[in-house]
JSON list of C-alpha atoms in Angstrom, two decimals:
[
{"chain": "A", "resi": 1, "resn": "UNK", "atom": "CA", "xyz": [23.78, 197.50, 107.20]},
{"chain": "A", "resi": 2, "resn": "UNK", "atom": "CA", "xyz": [21.94, 195.39, 104.73]},
{"chain": "A", "resi": 3, "resn": "UNK", "atom": "CA", "xyz": [22.52, 191.86, 103.55]},
{"chain": "A", "resi": 4, "resn": "UNK", "atom": "CA", "xyz": [24.09, 193.25, 100.38]},
{"chain": "A", "resi": 5, "resn": "UNK", "atom": "CA", "xyz": [26.88, 194.87, 102.44]},
{"chain": "A", "resi": 6, "resn": "UNK", "atom": "CA", "xyz": [27.55, 191.57, 104.21]},
{"chain": "A", "resi": 7, "resn": "UNK", "atom": "CA", "xyz": [27.78, 189.64, 100.94]},
{"chain": "A", "resi": 8, "resn": "UNK", "atom": "CA", "xyz": [30.00, 192.32, 99.38]},
{"chain": "A", "resi": 9, "resn": "UNK", "atom": "CA", "xyz": [32.44, 192.21, 102.32]},
{"chain": "A", "resi": 10, "resn": "UNK", "atom": "CA", "xyz": [32.43, 188.41, 102.26]},
{"chain": "A", "resi": 11, "resn": "UNK", "atom": "CA", "xyz": [33.13, 188.26, 98.53]},
{"chain": "A", "resi": 12, "resn": "UNK", "atom": "CA", "xyz": [35.91, 190.88, 98.79]},
{"chain": "A", "resi": 13, "resn": "UNK", "atom": "CA", "xyz": [37.63, 188.92, 101.57]},
{"chain": "A", "resi": 14, "resn": "UNK", "atom": "CA", "xyz": [37.26, 185.70, 99.60]},
{"chain": "A", "resi": 15, "resn": "UNK", "atom": "CA", "xyz": [38.67, 187.28, 96.41]},
{"chain": "A", "resi": 16, "resn": "UNK", "atom": "CA", "xyz": [41.81, 188.38, 98.27]},
{"chain": "A", "resi": 17, "resn": "UNK", "atom": "CA", "xyz": [42.18, 184.96, 99.88]},
{"chain": "A", "resi": 18, "resn": "UNK", "atom": "CA", "xyz": [41.65, 183.04, 96.64]},
{"chain": "A", "resi": 19, "resn": "UNK", "atom": "CA", "xyz": [44.24, 185.18, 94.84]},
{"chain": "A", "resi": 20, "resn": "UNK", "atom": "CA", "xyz": [46.84, 184.43, 97.52]},
{"chain": "A", "resi": 21, "resn": "UNK", "atom": "CA", "xyz": [45.84, 180.76, 97.71]},
{"chain": "A", "resi": 22, "resn": "UNK", "atom": "CA", "xyz": [46.09, 180.34, 93.94]},
{"chain": "A", "resi": 23, "resn": "UNK", "atom": "CA", "xyz": [49.55, 181.91, 93.94]},
{"chain": "A", "resi": 24, "resn": "UNK", "atom": "CA", "xyz": [50.52, 179.58, 96.80]},
{"chain": "A", "resi": 25, "resn": "UNK", "atom": "CA", "xyz": [49.16, 176.50, 95.03]},
{"chain": "A", "resi": 26, "resn": "UNK", "atom": "CA", "xyz": [50.83, 177.25, 91.72]},
{"chain": "A", "resi": 27, "resn": "UNK", "atom": "CA", "xyz": [54.20, 178.01, 93.28]},
{"chain": "A", "resi": 28, "resn": "UNK", "atom": "CA", "xyz": [54.69, 175.79, 96.32]},
{"chain": "A", "resi": 29, "resn": "UNK", "atom": "CA", "xyz": [52.97, 172.65, 95.11]},
{"chain": "A", "resi": 30, "resn": "UNK", "atom": "CA", "xyz": [54.72, 172.69, 91.73]},
{"chain": "A", "resi": 31, "resn": "UNK", "atom": "CA", "xyz": [58.09, 173.15, 93.40]},
{"chain": "A", "resi": 32, "resn": "UNK", "atom": "CA", "xyz": [57.32, 170.32, 95.82]},
{"chain": "A", "resi": 33, "resn": "UNK", "atom": "CA", "xyz": [56.32, 167.99, 92.99]},
{"chain": "A", "resi": 34, "resn": "UNK", "atom": "CA", "xyz": [59.50, 168.87, 91.06]},
{"chain": "A", "resi": 35, "resn": "UNK", "atom": "CA", "xyz": [61.60, 168.12, 94.15]},
{"chain": "A", "resi": 36, "resn": "UNK", "atom": "CA", "xyz": [59.71, 164.87, 94.69]},
{"chain": "A", "resi": 37, "resn": "UNK", "atom": "CA", "xyz": [60.34, 163.83, 91.08]},
{"chain": "A", "resi": 38, "resn": "UNK", "atom": "CA", "xyz": [64.03, 164.46, 91.60]},
{"chain": "A", "resi": 39, "resn": "UNK", "atom": "CA", "xyz": [63.98, 161.94, 94.45]},
{"chain": "A", "resi": 40, "resn": "UNK", "atom": "CA", "xyz": [64.94, 164.34, 97.21]},
{"chain": "A", "resi": 41, "resn": "UNK", "atom": "CA", "xyz": [64.36, 162.43, 100.46]},
{"chain": "A", "resi": 42, "resn": "UNK", "atom": "CA", "xyz": [64.16, 165.60, 102.59]},
{"chain": "A", "resi": 43, "resn": "UNK", "atom": "CA", "xyz": [60.95, 166.65, 100.86]},
{"chain": "A", "resi": 44, "resn": "UNK", "atom": "CA", "xyz": [58.87, 163.74, 102.18]},
{"chain": "A", "resi": 45, "resn": "UNK", "atom": "CA", "xyz": [58.61, 165.12, 105.71]},
{"chain": "A", "resi": 46, "resn": "UNK", "atom": "CA", "xyz": [57.86, 168.63, 104.43]},
{"chain": "A", "resi": 47, "resn": "UNK", "atom": "CA", "xyz": [55.11, 167.32, 102.16]},
{"chain": "A", "resi": 48, "resn": "UNK", "atom": "CA", "xyz": [53.66, 165.29, 105.03]},
{"chain": "A", "resi": 49, "resn": "UNK", "atom": "CA", "xyz": [53.50, 168.34, 107.29]},
{"chain": "A", "resi": 50, "resn": "UNK", "atom": "CA", "xyz": [52.00, 170.55, 104.60]},
{"chain": "A", "resi": 51, "resn": "UNK", "atom": "CA", "xyz": [49.44, 167.85, 103.74]},
{"chain": "A", "resi": 52, "resn": "UNK", "atom": "CA", "xyz": [48.45, 167.35, 107.39]},
{"chain": "A", "resi": 53, "resn": "UNK", "atom": "CA", "xyz": [48.13, 171.09, 107.97]},
{"chain": "A", "resi": 54, "resn": "UNK", "atom": "CA", "xyz": [46.04, 171.59, 104.83]},
{"chain": "A", "resi": 55, "resn": "UNK", "atom": "CA", "xyz": [43.77, 168.58, 105.43]},
{"chain": "A", "resi": 56, "resn": "UNK", "atom": "CA", "xyz": [43.15, 169.44, 109.09]},
{"chain": "A", "resi": 57, "resn": "UNK", "atom": "CA", "xyz": [42.31, 173.05, 108.34]},
{"chain": "A", "resi": 58, "resn": "UNK", "atom": "CA", "xyz": [40.08, 171.97, 105.47]},
{"chain": "A", "resi": 59, "resn": "UNK", "atom": "CA", "xyz": [37.94, 170.18, 108.06]},
{"chain": "A", "resi": 60, "resn": "UNK", "atom": "CA", "xyz": [37.97, 173.30, 110.24]},
{"chain": "A", "resi": 61, "resn": "UNK", "atom": "CA", "xyz": [36.81, 175.36, 107.25]},
{"chain": "A", "resi": 62, "resn": "UNK", "atom": "CA", "xyz": [33.94, 172.98, 106.54]},
{"chain": "A", "resi": 63, "resn": "UNK", "atom": "CA", "xyz": [32.81, 173.19, 110.17]},
{"chain": "A", "resi": 64, "resn": "UNK", "atom": "CA", "xyz": [33.31, 176.98, 110.23]},
{"chain": "A", "resi": 65, "resn": "UNK", "atom": "CA", "xyz": [31.49, 177.35, 106.92]},
{"chain": "A", "resi": 66, "resn": "UNK", "atom": "CA", "xyz": [28.51, 175.35, 108.14]},
{"chain": "A", "resi": 67, "resn": "UNK", "atom": "CA", "xyz": [28.33, 177.13, 111.50]},
{"chain": "A", "resi": 68, "resn": "UNK", "atom": "CA", "xyz": [28.82, 180.60, 109.97]},
{"chain": "A", "resi": 69, "resn": "UNK", "atom": "CA", "xyz": [26.58, 179.74, 107.00]},
{"chain": "A", "resi": 70, "resn": "UNK", "atom": "CA", "xyz": [29.41, 180.98, 104.76]},
{"chain": "A", "resi": 71, "resn": "UNK", "atom": "CA", "xyz": [29.58, 179.78, 101.19]},
{"chain": "A", "resi": 72, "resn": "UNK", "atom": "CA", "xyz": [32.99, 181.46, 100.88]},
{"chain": "A", "resi": 73, "resn": "UNK", "atom": "CA", "xyz": [34.45, 179.22, 103.61]},
{"chain": "A", "resi": 74, "resn": "UNK", "atom": "CA", "xyz": [32.87, 176.13, 102.10]},
{"chain": "A", "resi": 75, "resn": "UNK", "atom": "CA", "xyz": [34.27, 177.10, 98.70]},
{"chain": "A", "resi": 76, "resn": "UNK", "atom": "CA", "xyz": [37.73, 177.52, 100.17]},
{"chain": "A", "resi": 77, "resn": "UNK", "atom": "CA", "xyz": [37.40, 174.15, 101.91]},
{"chain": "A", "resi": 78, "resn": "UNK", "atom": "CA", "xyz": [36.79, 172.68, 98.45]},
{"chain": "A", "resi": 79, "resn": "UNK", "atom": "CA", "xyz": [39.88, 174.48, 97.20]},
{"chain": "A", "resi": 80, "resn": "UNK", "atom": "CA", "xyz": [41.87, 173.09, 100.12]},
{"chain": "A", "resi": 81, "resn": "UNK", "atom": "CA", "xyz": [40.59, 169.62, 99.19]},
{"chain": "A", "resi": 82, "resn": "UNK", "atom": "CA", "xyz": [42.23, 169.98, 95.78]},
{"chain": "A", "resi": 83, "resn": "UNK", "atom": "CA", "xyz": [45.38, 171.39, 97.42]},
{"chain": "A", "resi": 84, "resn": "UNK", "atom": "CA", "xyz": [45.48, 168.35, 99.69]},
{"chain": "A", "resi": 85, "resn": "UNK", "atom": "CA", "xyz": [45.10, 166.14, 96.64]},
{"chain": "A", "resi": 86, "resn": "UNK", "atom": "CA", "xyz": [48.03, 167.86, 94.94]},
{"chain": "A", "resi": 87, "resn": "UNK", "atom": "CA", "xyz": [50.15, 167.51, 98.08]},
{"chain": "A", "resi": 88, "resn": "UNK", "atom": "CA", "xyz": [49.17, 163.85, 98.44]},
{"chain": "A", "resi": 89, "resn": "UNK", "atom": "CA", "xyz": [50.21, 163.31, 94.81]},
{"chain": "A", "resi": 90, "resn": "UNK", "atom": "CA", "xyz": [53.59, 164.95, 95.45]},
{"chain": "A", "resi": 91, "resn": "UNK", "atom": "CA", "xyz": [54.04, 162.90, 98.64]},
{"chain": "A", "resi": 92, "resn": "UNK", "atom": "CA", "xyz": [53.19, 159.71, 96.78]},
{"chain": "A", "resi": 93, "resn": "UNK", "atom": "CA", "xyz": [55.72, 160.56, 94.09]},
{"chain": "A", "resi": 94, "resn": "UNK", "atom": "CA", "xyz": [58.37, 161.28, 96.73]},
{"chain": "A", "resi": 95, "resn": "UNK", "atom": "CA", "xyz": [57.74, 157.95, 98.47]},
{"chain": "A", "resi": 96, "resn": "UNK", "atom": "CA", "xyz": [57.67, 156.10, 95.16]},
{"chain": "A", "resi": 97, "resn": "UNK", "atom": "CA", "xyz": [60.93, 157.73, 94.06]},
{"chain": "A", "resi": 98, "resn": "UNK", "atom": "CA", "xyz": [62.56, 156.77, 97.35]},
{"chain": "A", "resi": 99, "resn": "UNK", "atom": "CA", "xyz": [61.73, 153.09, 96.64]},
{"chain": "A", "resi": 100, "resn": "UNK", "atom": "CA", "xyz": [62.91, 153.23, 93.02]},
{"chain": "A", "resi": 101, "resn": "UNK", "atom": "CA", "xyz": [61.14, 150.13, 91.80]},
{"chain": "A", "resi": 102, "resn": "UNK", "atom": "CA", "xyz": [61.70, 148.64, 88.35]},
{"chain": "A", "resi": 103, "resn": "UNK", "atom": "CA", "xyz": [59.05, 150.93, 86.85]},
{"chain": "A", "resi": 104, "resn": "UNK", "atom": "CA", "xyz": [60.37, 153.78, 84.73]},
{"chain": "A", "resi": 105, "resn": "UNK", "atom": "CA", "xyz": [59.48, 157.40, 84.20]},
{"chain": "A", "resi": 106, "resn": "UNK", "atom": "CA", "xyz": [56.60, 156.50, 81.88]},
{"chain": "A", "resi": 107, "resn": "UNK", "atom": "CA", "xyz": [54.74, 154.80, 84.73]},
{"chain": "A", "resi": 108, "resn": "UNK", "atom": "CA", "xyz": [55.45, 157.76, 87.01]},
{"chain": "A", "resi": 109, "resn": "UNK", "atom": "CA", "xyz": [54.07, 160.18, 84.43]},
{"chain": "A", "resi": 110, "resn": "UNK", "atom": "CA", "xyz": [50.96, 158.01, 83.97]},
{"chain": "A", "resi": 111, "resn": "UNK", "atom": "CA", "xyz": [50.32, 158.03, 87.72]},
{"chain": "A", "resi": 112, "resn": "UNK", "atom": "CA", "xyz": [50.78, 161.80, 87.82]},
{"chain": "A", "resi": 113, "resn": "UNK", "atom": "CA", "xyz": [48.38, 162.25, 84.90]},
{"chain": "A", "resi": 114, "resn": "UNK", "atom": "CA", "xyz": [45.70, 160.07, 86.53]},
{"chain": "A", "resi": 115, "resn": "UNK", "atom": "CA", "xyz": [46.05, 161.86, 89.86]},
{"chain": "A", "resi": 116, "resn": "UNK", "atom": "CA", "xyz": [45.93, 165.27, 88.17]},
{"chain": "A", "resi": 117, "resn": "UNK", "atom": "CA", "xyz": [42.83, 164.21, 86.24]},
{"chain": "A", "resi": 118, "resn": "UNK", "atom": "CA", "xyz": [41.11, 163.04, 89.41]},
{"chain": "A", "resi": 119, "resn": "UNK", "atom": "CA", "xyz": [42.11, 166.28, 91.14]},
{"chain": "A", "resi": 120, "resn": "UNK", "atom": "CA", "xyz": [40.63, 168.29, 88.24]},
{"chain": "A", "resi": 121, "resn": "UNK", "atom": "CA", "xyz": [37.40, 166.24, 88.35]},
{"chain": "A", "resi": 122, "resn": "UNK", "atom": "CA", "xyz": [37.05, 166.91, 92.08]},
{"chain": "A", "resi": 123, "resn": "UNK", "atom": "CA", "xyz": [37.59, 170.62, 91.43]},
{"chain": "A", "resi": 124, "resn": "UNK", "atom": "CA", "xyz": [34.84, 170.59, 88.79]},
{"chain": "A", "resi": 125, "resn": "UNK", "atom": "CA", "xyz": [32.41, 168.81, 91.13]},
{"chain": "A", "resi": 126, "resn": "UNK", "atom": "CA", "xyz": [33.20, 171.24, 93.96]},
{"chain": "A", "resi": 127, "resn": "UNK", "atom": "CA", "xyz": [32.84, 174.22, 91.62]},
{"chain": "A", "resi": 128, "resn": "UNK", "atom": "CA", "xyz": [29.49, 172.94, 90.36]},
{"chain": "A", "resi": 129, "resn": "UNK", "atom": "CA", "xyz": [28.20, 172.53, 93.91]},
{"chain": "A", "resi": 130, "resn": "UNK", "atom": "CA", "xyz": [29.36, 176.05, 94.82]},
{"chain": "A", "resi": 131, "resn": "UNK", "atom": "CA", "xyz": [27.69, 177.56, 91.75]},
{"chain": "A", "resi": 132, "resn": "UNK", "atom": "CA", "xyz": [24.46, 175.70, 92.50]},
{"chain": "A", "resi": 133, "resn": "UNK", "atom": "CA", "xyz": [24.44, 176.86, 96.13]},
{"chain": "A", "resi": 134, "resn": "UNK", "atom": "CA", "xyz": [25.33, 180.44, 95.12]},
{"chain": "A", "resi": 135, "resn": "UNK", "atom": "CA", "xyz": [22.43, 180.57, 92.67]},
{"chain": "A", "resi": 136, "resn": "UNK", "atom": "CA", "xyz": [20.12, 179.35, 95.43]},
{"chain": "A", "resi": 137, "resn": "UNK", "atom": "CA", "xyz": [21.41, 182.05, 97.75]},
{"chain": "A", "resi": 138, "resn": "UNK", "atom": "CA", "xyz": [20.76, 184.72, 95.13]},
{"chain": "A", "resi": 139, "resn": "UNK", "atom": "CA", "xyz": [17.13, 183.62, 95.09]},
{"chain": "A", "resi": 140, "resn": "UNK", "atom": "CA", "xyz": [16.85, 183.38, 98.87]},
{"chain": "A", "resi": 141, "resn": "UNK", "atom": "CA", "xyz": [19.72, 185.21, 100.64]},
{"chain": "A", "resi": 142, "resn": "UNK", "atom": "CA", "xyz": [20.78, 183.85, 103.99]},
{"chain": "A", "resi": 143, "resn": "UNK", "atom": "CA", "xyz": [22.46, 185.66, 106.86]},
{"chain": "A", "resi": 144, "resn": "UNK", "atom": "CA", "xyz": [26.16, 184.95, 107.33]},
{"chain": "A", "resi": 145, "resn": "UNK", "atom": "CA", "xyz": [27.99, 185.05, 110.67]},
{"chain": "A", "resi": 146, "resn": "UNK", "atom": "CA", "xyz": [30.62, 187.47, 109.38]},
{"chain": "A", "resi": 147, "resn": "UNK", "atom": "CA", "xyz": [32.72, 187.59, 112.56]},
{"chain": "A", "resi": 148, "resn": "UNK", "atom": "CA", "xyz": [33.28, 183.84, 112.60]},
{"chain": "A", "resi": 149, "resn": "UNK", "atom": "CA", "xyz": [33.75, 183.79, 108.84]},
{"chain": "A", "resi": 150, "resn": "UNK", "atom": "CA", "xyz": [36.47, 186.44, 109.04]},
{"chain": "A", "resi": 151, "resn": "UNK", "atom": "CA", "xyz": [38.31, 184.64, 111.86]},
{"chain": "A", "resi": 152, "resn": "UNK", "atom": "CA", "xyz": [38.29, 181.32, 109.99]},
{"chain": "A", "resi": 153, "resn": "UNK", "atom": "CA", "xyz": [39.31, 183.04, 106.73]},
{"chain": "A", "resi": 154, "resn": "UNK", "atom": "CA", "xyz": [42.28, 184.78, 108.37]},
{"chain": "A", "resi": 155, "resn": "UNK", "atom": "CA", "xyz": [43.35, 181.52, 110.03]},
{"chain": "A", "resi": 156, "resn": "UNK", "atom": "CA", "xyz": [43.05, 179.82, 106.64]},
{"chain": "A", "resi": 157, "resn": "UNK", "atom": "CA", "xyz": [45.32, 182.44, 105.12]},
{"chain": "A", "resi": 158, "resn": "UNK", "atom": "CA", "xyz": [47.82, 181.79, 107.94]},
{"chain": "A", "resi": 159, "resn": "UNK", "atom": "CA", "xyz": [47.66, 178.05, 107.23]},
{"chain": "A", "resi": 160, "resn": "UNK", "atom": "CA", "xyz": [48.31, 178.65, 103.52]},
{"chain": "A", "resi": 161, "resn": "UNK", "atom": "CA", "xyz": [51.29, 180.86, 104.35]},
{"chain": "A", "resi": 162, "resn": "UNK", "atom": "CA", "xyz": [52.61, 178.26, 106.81]},
{"chain": "A", "resi": 163, "resn": "UNK", "atom": "CA", "xyz": [52.30, 175.50, 104.20]},
{"chain": "A", "resi": 164, "resn": "UNK", "atom": "CA", "xyz": [54.13, 177.66, 101.65]},
{"chain": "A", "resi": 165, "resn": "UNK", "atom": "CA", "xyz": [56.93, 178.32, 104.15]},
{"chain": "A", "resi": 166, "resn": "UNK", "atom": "CA", "xyz": [57.16, 174.60, 104.94]},
{"chain": "A", "resi": 167, "resn": "UNK", "atom": "CA", "xyz": [57.44, 173.82, 101.23]},
{"chain": "A", "resi": 168, "resn": "UNK", "atom": "CA", "xyz": [59.65, 176.76, 100.33]},
{"chain": "A", "resi": 169, "resn": "UNK", "atom": "CA", "xyz": [62.98, 174.94, 100.75]},
{"chain": "A", "resi": 170, "resn": "UNK", "atom": "CA", "xyz": [61.76, 172.48, 98.09]},
{"chain": "A", "resi": 171, "resn": "UNK", "atom": "CA", "xyz": [61.82, 175.30, 95.56]},
{"chain": "A", "resi": 172, "resn": "UNK", "atom": "CA", "xyz": [65.43, 176.19, 96.27]}
]
């Protein structure tokens, strides 16, 4: 097997994972933010658990990506960073709504807009770094520890599913 086969398998696995992760992010995080806006106190604990799970596994993906020399894992760690940011935003909104200070909805919307803008900027920086590294790897391909990469990727998928299940009651 050549290096081309390894990269093709890695990209195929990452494409499947990104598709599921994107679906998870669009569905679960949006529902959690909507529940947080509504001031549902039960969502705070769920958001905290999902945030902790996502942030901890993001660190595991960075370590796994560096050890396995896998750009796909490092890219997903960047994606999980933006997921963690979205969850932190939703948790902040839930905590803020629980306090119900004198500030109105306009201030809440401004905070959400700033946090979303920062989250988007982080995503752009992470994407730029991934593109830069990918171009470098096209010029000088590097071997990837595919066994470790696959194990970490499957565990990452399990973490995303677990986070979605934790947040699922927020959508109901």
